[in-house]
mmCIF file of C-alpha atoms in Angstrom:
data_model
loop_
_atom_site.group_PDB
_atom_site.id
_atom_site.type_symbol
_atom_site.label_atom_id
_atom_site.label_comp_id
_atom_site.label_asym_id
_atom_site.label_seq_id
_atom_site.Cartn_x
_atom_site.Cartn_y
_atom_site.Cartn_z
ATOM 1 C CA UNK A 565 -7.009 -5.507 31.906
ATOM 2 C CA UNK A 566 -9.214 -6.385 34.986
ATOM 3 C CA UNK A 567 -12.848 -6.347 34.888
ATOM 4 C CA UNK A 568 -15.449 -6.533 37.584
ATOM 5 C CA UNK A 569 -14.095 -8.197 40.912
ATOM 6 C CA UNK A 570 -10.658 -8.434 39.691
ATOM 7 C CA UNK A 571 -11.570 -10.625 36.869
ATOM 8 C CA UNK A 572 -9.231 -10.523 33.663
ATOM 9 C CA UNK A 573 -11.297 -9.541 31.176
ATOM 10 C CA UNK A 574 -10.765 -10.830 27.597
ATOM 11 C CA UNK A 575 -8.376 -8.833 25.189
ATOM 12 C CA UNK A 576 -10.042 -6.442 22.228
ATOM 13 C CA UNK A 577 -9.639 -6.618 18.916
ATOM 14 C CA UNK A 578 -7.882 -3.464 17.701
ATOM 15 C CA UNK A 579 -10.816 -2.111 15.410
ATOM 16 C CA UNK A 580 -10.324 1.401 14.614
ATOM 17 C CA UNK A 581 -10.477 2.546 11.813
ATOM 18 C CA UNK A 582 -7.130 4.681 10.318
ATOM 19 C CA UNK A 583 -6.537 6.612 7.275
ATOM 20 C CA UNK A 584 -3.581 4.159 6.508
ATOM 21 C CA UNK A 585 -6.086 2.140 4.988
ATOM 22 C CA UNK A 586 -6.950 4.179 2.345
ATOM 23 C CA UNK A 587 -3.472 5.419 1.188
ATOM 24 C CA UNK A 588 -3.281 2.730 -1.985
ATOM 25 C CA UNK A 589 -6.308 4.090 -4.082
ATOM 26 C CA UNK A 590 -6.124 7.559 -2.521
ATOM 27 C CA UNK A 591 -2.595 8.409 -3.912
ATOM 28 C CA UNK A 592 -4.095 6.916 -7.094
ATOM 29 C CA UNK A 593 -7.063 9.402 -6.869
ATOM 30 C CA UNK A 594 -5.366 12.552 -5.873
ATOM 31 C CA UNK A 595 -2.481 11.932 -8.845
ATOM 32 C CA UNK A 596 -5.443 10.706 -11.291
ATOM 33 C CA UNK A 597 -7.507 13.735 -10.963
ATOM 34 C CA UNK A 598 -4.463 16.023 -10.860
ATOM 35 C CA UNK A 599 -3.089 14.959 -14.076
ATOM 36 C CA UNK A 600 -6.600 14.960 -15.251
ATOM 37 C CA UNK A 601 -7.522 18.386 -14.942
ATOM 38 C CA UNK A 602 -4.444 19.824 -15.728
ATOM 39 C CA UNK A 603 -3.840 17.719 -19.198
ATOM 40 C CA UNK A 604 -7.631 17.794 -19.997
ATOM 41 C CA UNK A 605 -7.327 21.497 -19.623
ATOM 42 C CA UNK A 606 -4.105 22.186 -21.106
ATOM 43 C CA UNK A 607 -5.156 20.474 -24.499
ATOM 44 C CA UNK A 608 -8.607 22.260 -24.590
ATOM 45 C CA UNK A 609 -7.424 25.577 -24.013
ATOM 46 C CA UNK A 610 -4.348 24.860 -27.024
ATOM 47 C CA UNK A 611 -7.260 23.884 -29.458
ATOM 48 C CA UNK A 612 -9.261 26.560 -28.257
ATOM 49 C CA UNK A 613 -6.296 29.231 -28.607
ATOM 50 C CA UNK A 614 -6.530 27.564 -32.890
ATOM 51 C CA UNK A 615 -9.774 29.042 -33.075
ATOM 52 C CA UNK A 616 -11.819 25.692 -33.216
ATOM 53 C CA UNK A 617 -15.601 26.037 -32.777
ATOM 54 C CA UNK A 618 -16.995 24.627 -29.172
ATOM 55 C CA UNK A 619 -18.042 21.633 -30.542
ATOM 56 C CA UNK A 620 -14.557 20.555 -31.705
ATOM 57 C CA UNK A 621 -13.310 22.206 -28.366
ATOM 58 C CA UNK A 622 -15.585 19.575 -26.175
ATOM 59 C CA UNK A 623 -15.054 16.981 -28.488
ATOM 60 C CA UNK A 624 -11.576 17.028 -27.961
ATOM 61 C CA UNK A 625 -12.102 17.893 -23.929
ATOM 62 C CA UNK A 626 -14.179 13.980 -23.923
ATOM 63 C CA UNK A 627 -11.395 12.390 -25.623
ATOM 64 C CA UNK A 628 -9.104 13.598 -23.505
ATOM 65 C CA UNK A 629 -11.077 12.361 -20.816
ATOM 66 C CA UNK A 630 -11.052 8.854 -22.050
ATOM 67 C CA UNK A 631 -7.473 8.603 -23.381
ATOM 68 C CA UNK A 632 -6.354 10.023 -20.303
ATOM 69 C CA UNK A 633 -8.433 8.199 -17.669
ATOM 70 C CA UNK A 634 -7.690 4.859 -19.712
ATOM 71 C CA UNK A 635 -4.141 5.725 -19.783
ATOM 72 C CA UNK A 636 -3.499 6.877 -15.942
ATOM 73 C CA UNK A 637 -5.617 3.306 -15.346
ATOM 74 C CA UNK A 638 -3.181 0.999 -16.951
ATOM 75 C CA UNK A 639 -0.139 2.946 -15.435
ATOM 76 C CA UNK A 640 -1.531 2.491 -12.509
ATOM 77 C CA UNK A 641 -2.219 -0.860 -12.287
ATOM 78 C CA UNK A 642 1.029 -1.988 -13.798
ATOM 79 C CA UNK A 643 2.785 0.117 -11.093
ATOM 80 C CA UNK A 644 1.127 -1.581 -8.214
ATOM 81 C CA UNK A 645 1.342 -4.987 -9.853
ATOM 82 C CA UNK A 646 5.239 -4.844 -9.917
ATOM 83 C CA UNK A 647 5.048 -3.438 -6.381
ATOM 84 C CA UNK A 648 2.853 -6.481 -5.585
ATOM 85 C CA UNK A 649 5.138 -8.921 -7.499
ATOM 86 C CA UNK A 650 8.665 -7.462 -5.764
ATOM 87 C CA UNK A 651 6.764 -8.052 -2.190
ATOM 88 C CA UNK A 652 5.384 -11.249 -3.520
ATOM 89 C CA UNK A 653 9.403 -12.551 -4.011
ATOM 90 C CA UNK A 654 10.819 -10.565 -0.654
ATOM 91 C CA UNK A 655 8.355 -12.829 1.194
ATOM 92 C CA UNK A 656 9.311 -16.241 -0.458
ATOM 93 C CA UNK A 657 12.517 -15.121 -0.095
ATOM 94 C CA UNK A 658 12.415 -14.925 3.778
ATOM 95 C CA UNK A 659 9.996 -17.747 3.738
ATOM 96 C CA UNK A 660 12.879 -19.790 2.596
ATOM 97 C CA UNK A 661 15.890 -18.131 5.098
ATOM 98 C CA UNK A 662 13.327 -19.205 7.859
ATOM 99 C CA UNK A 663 13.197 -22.333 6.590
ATOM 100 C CA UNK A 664 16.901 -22.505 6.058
ATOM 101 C CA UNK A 665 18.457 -20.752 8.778
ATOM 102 C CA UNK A 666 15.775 -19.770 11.894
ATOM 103 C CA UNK A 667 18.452 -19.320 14.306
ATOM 104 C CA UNK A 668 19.948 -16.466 12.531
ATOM 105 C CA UNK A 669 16.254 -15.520 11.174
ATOM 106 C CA UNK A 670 15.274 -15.190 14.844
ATOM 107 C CA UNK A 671 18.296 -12.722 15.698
ATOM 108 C CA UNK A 672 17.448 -10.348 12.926
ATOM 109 C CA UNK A 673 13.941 -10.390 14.676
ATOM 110 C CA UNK A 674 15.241 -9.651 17.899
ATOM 111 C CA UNK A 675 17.608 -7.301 16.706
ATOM 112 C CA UNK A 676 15.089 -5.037 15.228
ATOM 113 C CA UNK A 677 13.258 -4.777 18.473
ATOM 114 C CA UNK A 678 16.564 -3.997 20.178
ATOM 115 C CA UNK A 679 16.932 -0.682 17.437
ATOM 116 C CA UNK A 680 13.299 0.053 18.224
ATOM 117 C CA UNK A 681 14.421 0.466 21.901
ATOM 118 C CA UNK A 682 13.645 -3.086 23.372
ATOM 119 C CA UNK A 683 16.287 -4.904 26.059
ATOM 120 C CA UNK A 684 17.865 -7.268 24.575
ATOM 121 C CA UNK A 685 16.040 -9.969 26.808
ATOM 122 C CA UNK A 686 12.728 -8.494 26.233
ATOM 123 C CA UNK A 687 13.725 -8.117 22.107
ATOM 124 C CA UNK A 688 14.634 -12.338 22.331
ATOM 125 C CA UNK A 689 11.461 -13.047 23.953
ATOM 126 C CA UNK A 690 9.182 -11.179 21.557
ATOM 127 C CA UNK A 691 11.089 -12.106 18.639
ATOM 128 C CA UNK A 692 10.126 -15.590 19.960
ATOM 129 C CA UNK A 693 6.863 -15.770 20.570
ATOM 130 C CA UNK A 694 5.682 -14.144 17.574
ATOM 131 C CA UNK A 695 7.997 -16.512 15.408
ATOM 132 C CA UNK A 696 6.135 -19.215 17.366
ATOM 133 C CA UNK A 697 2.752 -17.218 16.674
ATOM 134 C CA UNK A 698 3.707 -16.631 12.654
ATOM 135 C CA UNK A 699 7.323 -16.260 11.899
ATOM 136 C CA UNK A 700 6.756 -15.509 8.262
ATOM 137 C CA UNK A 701 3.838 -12.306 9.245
ATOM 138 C CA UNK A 702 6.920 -11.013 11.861
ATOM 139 C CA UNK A 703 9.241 -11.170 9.439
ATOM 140 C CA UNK A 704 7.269 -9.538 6.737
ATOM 141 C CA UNK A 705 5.846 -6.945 9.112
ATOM 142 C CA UNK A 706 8.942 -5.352 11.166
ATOM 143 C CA UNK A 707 11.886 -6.524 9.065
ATOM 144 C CA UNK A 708 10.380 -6.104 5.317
ATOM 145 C CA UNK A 709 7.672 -3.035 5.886
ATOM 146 C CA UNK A 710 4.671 -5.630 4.632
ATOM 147 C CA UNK A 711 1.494 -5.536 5.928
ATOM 148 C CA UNK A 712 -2.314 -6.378 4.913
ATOM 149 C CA UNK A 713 -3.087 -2.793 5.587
ATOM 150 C CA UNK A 714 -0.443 -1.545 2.602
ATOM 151 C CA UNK A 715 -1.079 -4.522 0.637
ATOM 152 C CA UNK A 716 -0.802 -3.332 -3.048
ATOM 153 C CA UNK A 717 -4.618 -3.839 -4.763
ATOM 154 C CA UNK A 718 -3.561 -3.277 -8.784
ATOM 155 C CA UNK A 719 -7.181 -3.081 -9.690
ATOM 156 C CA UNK A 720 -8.132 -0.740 -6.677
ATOM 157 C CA UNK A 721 -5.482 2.027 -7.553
ATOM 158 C CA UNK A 722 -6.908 1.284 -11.218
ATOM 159 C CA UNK A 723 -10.336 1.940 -11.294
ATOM 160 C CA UNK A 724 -9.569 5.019 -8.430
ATOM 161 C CA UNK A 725 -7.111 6.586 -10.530
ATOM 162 C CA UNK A 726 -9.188 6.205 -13.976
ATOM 163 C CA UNK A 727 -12.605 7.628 -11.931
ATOM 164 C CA UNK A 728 -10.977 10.926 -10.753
ATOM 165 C CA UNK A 729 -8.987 11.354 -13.735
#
């Protein structure tokens, strides 16, 4: 970009701010308080349809509550730990083919870029300099779907799925 008097002005940081962030705890949210009010309410109206007084109706509506908000928590959070675990051994698994074989590492790279519509020239030379840059982050990136902004957070999708629940 050129800034005043033909002068290159520095690049900017990318800071917007995209809903792509928020997809780990908001699936957990949106299935939490789904299964929340339909279970909750399910069981409440079945004791309610035995004739139980209000009390035992509500009593039973607050333990469902807890049950189920404890319960969608701990599925939750073992769910996004094995996700978190399975990209935990994809990346020391391509930590050690770029270790072991970069050559061939670096023409997976560039072959990516080529399917994503790239020359093949322009696909080597990007393939290259972000190796150079971080070869593991390309890598995990475009070949294995990782990224910081869909980085599993067990304890995030937890405590969202056990609060709307």
């Amino acid at each position: 970009m050129s800034g005043p008097a033909g002068q290159v002005s520095p690049p900017r940081s990318h800071h917007a701010v995209h809903y792509v962030n928020r997809t780990g705890w908001l699936r957990a949210a949106v299935l939490g308080a789904n299964d929340g009010i339909v279970s909750t309410a399910s069981l409440m109206a079945g004791i309610a349809a035995s004739g139980a007084e209000a009390g035992s109706i509500l009593l039973t509506g607050a333990a469902a509550l807890v049950a189920g908000a404890m319960s969608m928590a701990a599925g939750e959070y073992v769910s996004v730990s094995a996700q978190s675990e399975t990209e935990r051994a994809d990346l020391a698994k391509e930590r050690k083919a770029l270790a072991q074989q970069p050559q061939a590492e670096w023409e997976e790279l560039r072959d990516i870029y080529v399917e994503r519509g790239l020359s093949a020239d322009l696909a080597g030379q990007v393939a290259h300099q972000l190796m150079a840059a971080d070869a593991l982050a390309a890598h995990a990136r475009d070949e294995l779907g990782i990224s910081d902004l869909s980085r599993p957070r067990p304890v995030q999708a937890a405590l969202a799925s056990a609060a709307a629940f």
